[in-house]
Coordinates of C-alpha atoms in Angstrom, one line a residue:
X1 CA -124.4 26.2 -18.8
X2 CA -124.2 26.1 -22.3
X3 CA -123.0 23.0 -24.3
X4 CA -122.7 21.4 -27.9
X5 CA -125.2 18.7 -28.2
X6 CA -121.6 16.5 -29.5
X7 CA -119.7 17.0 -26.2
X8 CA -123.0 16.0 -24.5
X9 CA -123.1 12.8 -25.6
X10 CA -119.3 11.7 -26.0
X11 CA -119.2 12.3 -21.8
X12 CA -122.8 10.0 -21.9
X13 CA -121.2 7.5 -23.2
X14 CA -117.7 7.4 -21.8
X15 CA -120.2 8.0 -18.7
X16 CA -122.1 3.7 -20.3
X17 CA -118.6 2.7 -21.1
X18 CA -117.1 3.5 -17.2
X19 CA -120.2 1.4 -15.5
X20 CA -119.0 -1.4 -18.2
X21 CA -121.3 -1.0 -21.0
X22 CA -120.0 -2.6 -24.6
X23 CA -118.8 0.7 -27.0
X24 CA -122.1 -0.6 -29.5
X25 CA -124.1 -0.1 -26.3
X26 CA -123.8 3.0 -24.6
X27 CA -123.4 4.9 -28.0
X28 CA -126.2 3.8 -28.8
X29 CA -127.6 4.7 -24.7
X30 CA -126.2 8.0 -25.7
X31 CA -128.1 8.8 -28.8
X32 CA -131.5 8.0 -26.8
X33 CA -130.4 10.2 -23.8
X34 CA -128.7 13.8 -26.2
X35 CA -132.4 13.1 -28.3
X36 CA -134.2 14.2 -25.6
X37 CA -132.4 17.4 -25.3
X38 CA -132.2 17.9 -28.7
X39 CA -136.3 17.8 -28.9
X40 CA -136.7 19.8 -26.2
X41 CA -137.1 17.1 -23.6
X42 CA -135.0 18.0 -21.2
X43 CA -136.4 16.3 -18.1
X44 CA -135.6 13.1 -20.0
X45 CA -132.2 13.5 -21.1
X46 CA -128.7 13.7 -19.7
X47 CA -130.0 15.1 -16.6
X48 CA -130.8 11.5 -15.9
X49 CA -127.8 10.0 -16.6
X50 CA -126.9 9.5 -12.8
X51 CA -130.0 8.2 -12.8
X52 CA -128.9 5.7 -14.3
X53 CA -125.5 5.4 -12.7
X54 CA -127.5 5.0 -9.0
X55 CA -129.9 1.9 -11.2
X56 CA -126.7 0.5 -11.7
X57 CA -124.3 0.6 -8.3
X58 CA -128.2 0.1 -6.3
X59 CA -127.8 -4.0 -8.6
X60 CA -131.2 -2.6 -11.2
X61 CA -128.9 -2.6 -14.3
X62 CA -127.1 -5.3 -15.9
X63 CA -124.4 -3.2 -18.4
X64 CA -123.6 -6.1 -20.5
X65 CA -127.3 -7.7 -20.6
X66 CA -128.2 -10.9 -23.2
X67 CA -131.3 -9.2 -25.0
X68 CA -133.5 -12.7 -25.7
X69 CA -137.0 -13.2 -27.0
X70 CA -138.5 -15.4 -25.4
X71 CA -142.0 -16.4 -27.0
X72 CA -142.7 -14.8 -30.8
X73 CA -145.5 -15.5 -32.7
X74 CA -144.4 -14.5 -36.7
X75 CA -146.0 -10.8 -36.1
X76 CA -145.5 -10.7 -31.9
X77 CA -143.1 -11.1 -29.4
X78 CA -142.0 -11.3 -26.0
X79 CA -138.4 -9.4 -24.7
X80 CA -137.2 -9.9 -21.8
X81 CA -134.3 -7.3 -21.6
X82 CA -132.3 -9.3 -18.6
X83 CA -132.1 -5.6 -16.6
X84 CA -130.5 -4.1 -19.7
X85 CA -130.9 0.3 -19.9
X86 CA -133.8 0.5 -21.5
X87 CA -132.5 3.3 -23.8
X88 CA -130.6 -0.9 -25.7
X89 CA -133.5 -2.6 -24.9
X90 CA -136.7 -0.7 -26.4
X91 CA -134.2 0.4 -29.5
X92 CA -133.2 -3.1 -30.8
X93 CA -136.9 -4.4 -29.5
X94 CA -137.8 -2.1 -32.4
X95 CA -136.1 -3.5 -34.5
X96 CA -137.0 -7.3 -33.9
X97 CA -140.2 -5.2 -34.2
X98 CA -139.8 -3.4 -37.9
X99 CA -138.3 -7.3 -38.8
X100 CA -141.5 -8.9 -38.1
X101 CA -143.9 -6.2 -39.8
X102 CA -141.6 -6.4 -43.1
X103 CA -141.4 -10.4 -43.4
X104 CA -145.7 -10.0 -42.2
X105 CA -146.6 -6.4 -42.5
X106 CA -147.0 -5.8 -38.7
X107 CA -144.2 -6.7 -35.7
X108 CA -145.3 -6.2 -31.7
X109 CA -143.3 -6.5 -29.3
X110 CA -144.1 -6.5 -25.5
X111 CA -140.6 -6.1 -22.8
X112 CA -140.3 -7.0 -20.3
X113 CA -137.4 -7.3 -17.6
X114 CA -135.8 -3.3 -18.9
X115 CA -135.7 -0.4 -17.7
X116 CA -136.1 2.9 -17.7
X117 CA -136.5 3.8 -21.6
X118 CA -135.9 8.1 -22.3
X119 CA -138.1 9.4 -24.2
X120 CA -141.0 6.9 -26.0
X121 CA -141.1 9.5 -29.4
X122 CA -137.1 8.2 -30.6
X123 CA -138.0 4.7 -30.6
X124 CA -140.9 5.0 -32.9
X125 CA -139.8 7.3 -34.9
X126 CA -137.1 4.7 -35.9
X127 CA -139.6 3.2 -38.5
X128 CA -140.1 6.4 -39.7
X129 CA -137.1 5.1 -42.7
X130 CA -139.3 2.3 -43.2
X131 CA -142.2 3.5 -45.1
X132 CA -144.2 2.3 -42.0
X133 CA -145.7 4.0 -38.6
X134 CA -144.1 3.6 -35.4
X135 CA -145.1 3.3 -32.2
X136 CA -144.2 3.5 -28.8
X137 CA -144.9 3.0 -25.2
X138 CA -143.8 2.2 -21.2
X139 CA -145.1 1.9 -18.1
X140 CA -142.9 3.2 -14.7
X141 CA -142.9 3.7 -11.6
X142 CA -146.4 4.7 -9.2
X143 CA -146.5 8.5 -9.2
X144 CA -150.0 8.8 -10.5
X145 CA -153.9 8.3 -9.1
X146 CA -156.8 7.1 -10.8
X147 CA -159.3 10.2 -10.8
X148 CA -160.7 10.5 -7.1
X149 CA -157.7 7.8 -6.1
X150 CA -155.3 9.2 -3.3
X151 CA -153.3 6.2 -3.8
X152 CA -150.5 6.0 -6.3
X153 CA -151.1 3.0 -8.9
X154 CA -149.9 4.0 -12.4
X155 CA -147.2 5.5 -13.6
X156 CA -146.5 8.8 -16.4
X157 CA -147.2 5.5 -19.1
X158 CA -146.1 7.9 -22.2
X159 CA -147.3 7.1 -25.5
X160 CA -145.7 8.1 -29.1
X161 CA -146.7 7.6 -32.4
X162 CA -144.4 8.4 -35.3
X163 CA -146.4 8.3 -38.8
X164 CA -144.2 9.3 -42.7
X165 CA -145.6 12.1 -44.6
X166 CA -144.1 12.7 -48.5
X167 CA -142.4 16.3 -48.7
X168 CA -143.7 17.6 -45.1
X169 CA -141.9 16.1 -42.5
X170 CA -143.7 13.2 -39.8
X171 CA -146.5 13.6 -37.8
X172 CA -144.8 12.9 -33.8
X173 CA -147.1 12.9 -31.5
X174 CA -145.1 12.2 -28.2
X175 CA -146.7 12.6 -24.7
X176 CA -147.2 11.2 -20.9
X177 CA -150.5 10.4 -20.3
X178 CA -150.5 12.6 -17.2
X179 CA -151.0 16.5 -17.0
X180 CA -147.2 16.5 -16.8
X181 CA -144.1 14.3 -16.7
X182 CA -142.1 14.1 -13.4
X183 CA -139.3 15.3 -14.8
X184 CA -140.9 18.2 -15.0
X185 CA -141.3 18.4 -11.6
X186 CA -137.6 17.5 -10.7
X187 CA -136.6 20.6 -12.6
X188 CA -139.1 22.6 -11.1
X189 CA -138.3 21.5 -7.7
X190 CA -134.2 22.6 -8.9
X191 CA -135.3 25.7 -10.1
X192 CA -137.8 26.3 -6.6
X193 CA -140.7 27.2 -9.0
X194 CA -143.8 26.5 -7.6
X195 CA -146.0 23.7 -9.9
X196 CA -149.2 24.8 -12.3
X197 CA -152.4 24.0 -10.3
X198 CA -153.7 20.5 -11.9
X199 CA -150.9 19.5 -12.5
X200 CA -150.4 17.8 -8.6
X201 CA -152.2 16.4 -5.6
X202 CA -151.4 16.6 -1.5
X203 CA -151.3 13.2 0.3
X204 CA -155.0 14.4 0.8
X205 CA -156.0 14.5 -2.5
X206 CA -156.7 18.5 -3.0
X207 CA -154.9 20.5 -5.9
X208 CA -151.5 21.6 -4.7
X209 CA -148.3 23.8 -6.8
X210 CA -145.7 22.5 -4.6
X211 CA -143.4 21.6 -6.8
X212 CA -142.0 18.8 -4.3
X213 CA -145.6 16.8 -3.4
X214 CA -145.2 13.6 -4.8
X215 CA -142.0 13.3 -2.3
X216 CA -144.2 14.1 0.2
X217 CA -146.8 12.0 -0.4
X218 CA -149.0 13.8 -2.7
X219 CA -149.3 12.3 -6.4
X220 CA -148.6 13.3 -10.3
X221 CA -152.2 14.0 -12.0
X222 CA -153.6 12.5 -14.9
X223 CA -153.8 14.0 -18.7
X224 CA -157.0 15.9 -17.3
X225 CA -155.9 17.1 -13.6
X226 CA -159.7 16.1 -12.4
X227 CA -162.3 15.1 -13.3
X228 CA -164.5 17.2 -15.1
X229 CA -161.1 18.1 -17.1
X230 CA -161.5 14.7 -18.2
X231 CA -158.8 12.8 -16.0
X232 CA -160.8 9.8 -16.4
X233 CA -159.7 10.3 -20.3
X234 CA -155.8 10.2 -19.4
X235 CA -156.3 7.7 -16.6
X236 CA -157.8 5.4 -19.7
X237 CA -154.8 6.5 -21.1
X238 CA -152.1 5.6 -18.5
X239 CA -154.1 1.6 -17.9
X240 CA -154.4 1.1 -21.1
X241 CA -149.7 1.5 -21.4
X242 CA -149.9 -0.4 -18.3
X243 CA -151.7 -3.2 -19.5
X244 CA -149.9 -3.1 -23.0
X245 CA -146.4 -2.9 -21.4
X246 CA -146.3 -4.8 -17.8
X247 CA -149.6 -7.1 -18.2
X248 CA -148.9 -8.2 -21.3
X249 CA -145.1 -8.9 -21.6
X250 CA -144.8 -10.3 -17.7
X251 CA -143.2 -7.3 -16.5
X252 CA -144.3 -5.1 -13.0
X253 CA -147.4 -3.2 -13.7
X254 CA -149.8 -1.2 -11.5
X255 CA -147.8 0.2 -8.5
X256 CA -144.9 -3.0 -8.5
X257 CA -143.1 -1.2 -10.9
X258 CA -140.2 -0.3 -10.1
X259 CA -138.8 3.2 -9.4
X260 CA -136.4 5.0 -11.5
X261 CA -133.8 6.9 -9.5
X262 CA -135.9 9.3 -9.1
X263 CA -138.5 11.7 -7.0
X264 CA -136.4 10.4 -3.6
X265 CA -137.7 6.5 -4.2
X266 CA -134.9 4.1 -5.5
X267 CA -136.2 0.6 -3.5
X268 CA -137.7 -1.9 -6.0
X269 CA -139.9 -3.1 -3.8
X270 CA -142.6 -6.0 -3.9
X271 CA -142.8 -7.5 -7.2
X272 CA -145.2 -9.6 -9.6
X273 CA -143.2 -9.8 -13.0
X274 CA -139.6 -8.6 -14.3
X275 CA -138.6 -4.8 -14.2
X276 CA -139.9 -2.1 -16.3
X277 CA -142.0 -3.8 -19.2
X278 CA -142.8 -1.6 -23.0
X279 CA -144.8 -2.3 -25.8
X280 CA -143.4 -1.5 -29.4
X281 CA -144.7 -1.5 -32.9
X282 CA -144.1 -1.1 -35.9
X283 CA -146.7 -1.1 -39.5
X284 CA -146.4 -1.4 -43.2
X285 CA -148.0 1.4 -44.8
X286 CA -148.3 -0.9 -48.1
X287 CA -149.4 -3.2 -45.7
X288 CA -153.0 -1.1 -45.8
X289 CA -151.9 0.9 -49.2
X290 CA -149.5 1.4 -51.3
X291 CA -146.8 3.9 -49.1
X292 CA -146.4 7.3 -52.0
X293 CA -151.0 7.6 -52.0
X294 CA -150.6 7.3 -48.5
X295 CA -148.0 9.4 -48.0
X296 CA -149.2 12.5 -50.0
X297 CA -152.8 12.2 -48.4
X298 CA -150.5 13.2 -45.4
X299 CA -149.2 16.0 -47.5
X300 CA -153.3 17.5 -48.0
X301 CA -153.2 16.3 -43.8
X302 CA -151.0 18.4 -42.5
X303 CA -151.2 21.4 -45.4
X304 CA -154.3 21.6 -44.4
X305 CA -154.1 22.1 -40.2
X306 CA -151.4 23.7 -40.8
X307 CA -153.6 26.6 -43.4
X308 CA -156.2 26.9 -40.3
X309 CA -156.9 30.5 -38.7
X310 CA -155.2 30.8 -35.8
X311 CA -155.6 32.8 -32.6
X312 CA -153.3 35.9 -32.3
X313 CA -150.1 35.4 -32.0
X314 CA -150.4 31.4 -32.8
X315 CA -149.6 28.9 -35.6
X316 CA -151.6 25.8 -35.2
X317 CA -149.0 23.0 -34.4
X318 CA -148.5 19.5 -35.9
X319 CA -147.0 17.3 -33.2
X320 CA -143.0 16.6 -33.9
X321 CA -142.9 20.4 -35.5
X322 CA -142.1 21.8 -31.7
X323 CA -139.6 19.1 -31.0
X324 CA -138.2 19.5 -35.0
X325 CA -137.8 23.1 -35.0
X326 CA -135.9 23.0 -31.5
X327 CA -133.8 20.1 -33.1
X328 CA -132.4 22.7 -35.4
X329 CA -131.1 25.4 -32.5
X330 CA -129.6 23.3 -30.9
X331 CA -127.9 21.4 -33.4
X332 CA -126.8 25.2 -33.8
X333 CA -126.2 26.6 -30.8
X334 CA -125.8 24.4 -27.8
X335 CA -127.8 23.5 -25.2
X336 CA -128.0 25.3 -21.8
X337 CA -128.0 22.7 -18.4
X338 CA -129.3 24.3 -15.0
X339 CA -126.7 24.1 -12.4
X340 CA -127.4 21.4 -10.7
X341 CA -127.7 19.2 -14.2
X342 CA -124.2 21.1 -14.6
X343 CA -123.0 19.7 -10.7
X344 CA -124.7 15.8 -10.7
X345 CA -122.5 15.9 -14.6
X346 CA -119.6 16.9 -13.0
X347 CA -120.1 14.4 -9.8
X348 CA -119.7 11.4 -12.5
X349 CA -116.9 13.3 -14.0
X350 CA -115.0 12.9 -11.2
X351 CA -116.1 9.9 -10.1
X352 CA -115.2 7.8 -13.4
X353 CA -112.2 9.8 -15.2
X354 CA -113.4 11.6 -17.3
X355 CA -112.9 15.3 -18.3
X356 CA -116.0 17.3 -18.5

């Protein structure tokens, strides 16, 4: 079923208002969530809305958080998100990172006591309009096995880096450190489709194409899939995100990160810190060289990569281009939602008395 993005964003906003969020926070959260659908990251968009409501229902989400700095230096800070929506906590933390970068060249914020923050790229891209390079990462619930392990110890732990150019659109790399984000598995589950080999393993550590493998005791695999294809590198990247987001901030880390309302898991279980952790950064380009010179060189970099000979029927991709092109297409032609997602949204509409 096809919907205009403005319709969906308004509905998201009304749901967040219904659970007690302020007008400002509900608007911000709706912008972050719909940005995922617009950019083609359907696993992290409106399909996740009912999950945030379940967090609220289970007492794990504070709709009116008091977000505060609990430790800081001129260029760094730790923020306590007060169990708020990560969709709200992370953008506000990024604003603080940019304020610090304005003053001293760069700003680095580690966040504790938060929740799922949507797509990492949204937060990194906030720095672009200030001629800054933006960084965003977050840890997540343990659905991922380290290389050679049968135990789930890490999350999908995404990394995003946004870099401005002059004439070209910005370079925006936004990726999970796993072979695939769990939300992609949820999409396959809704479709009743198998998973490509290399995405998951079963409870005994064997490769499988079962899209429900994680629910049945299996695990997602690190980027690379197996050791022969470089899974140790994906494992290393995921571990770095976990340490920066969780260990550095005082949030939970590793197997103790509380689950989002997904994969059939809801209980937060044992804790070693506070909530979910994020790490955000902003770097002033003119802290290194004149911004205009840098952006002109980024144009040269992008143009040269685009000019590379490509295999037949393909183009060389600059990170961020597919998402930007899809955003333009979906703003013009609407967003298609799967029937199970529409059913979830209709249930929310009935519960809160909101028109959908």
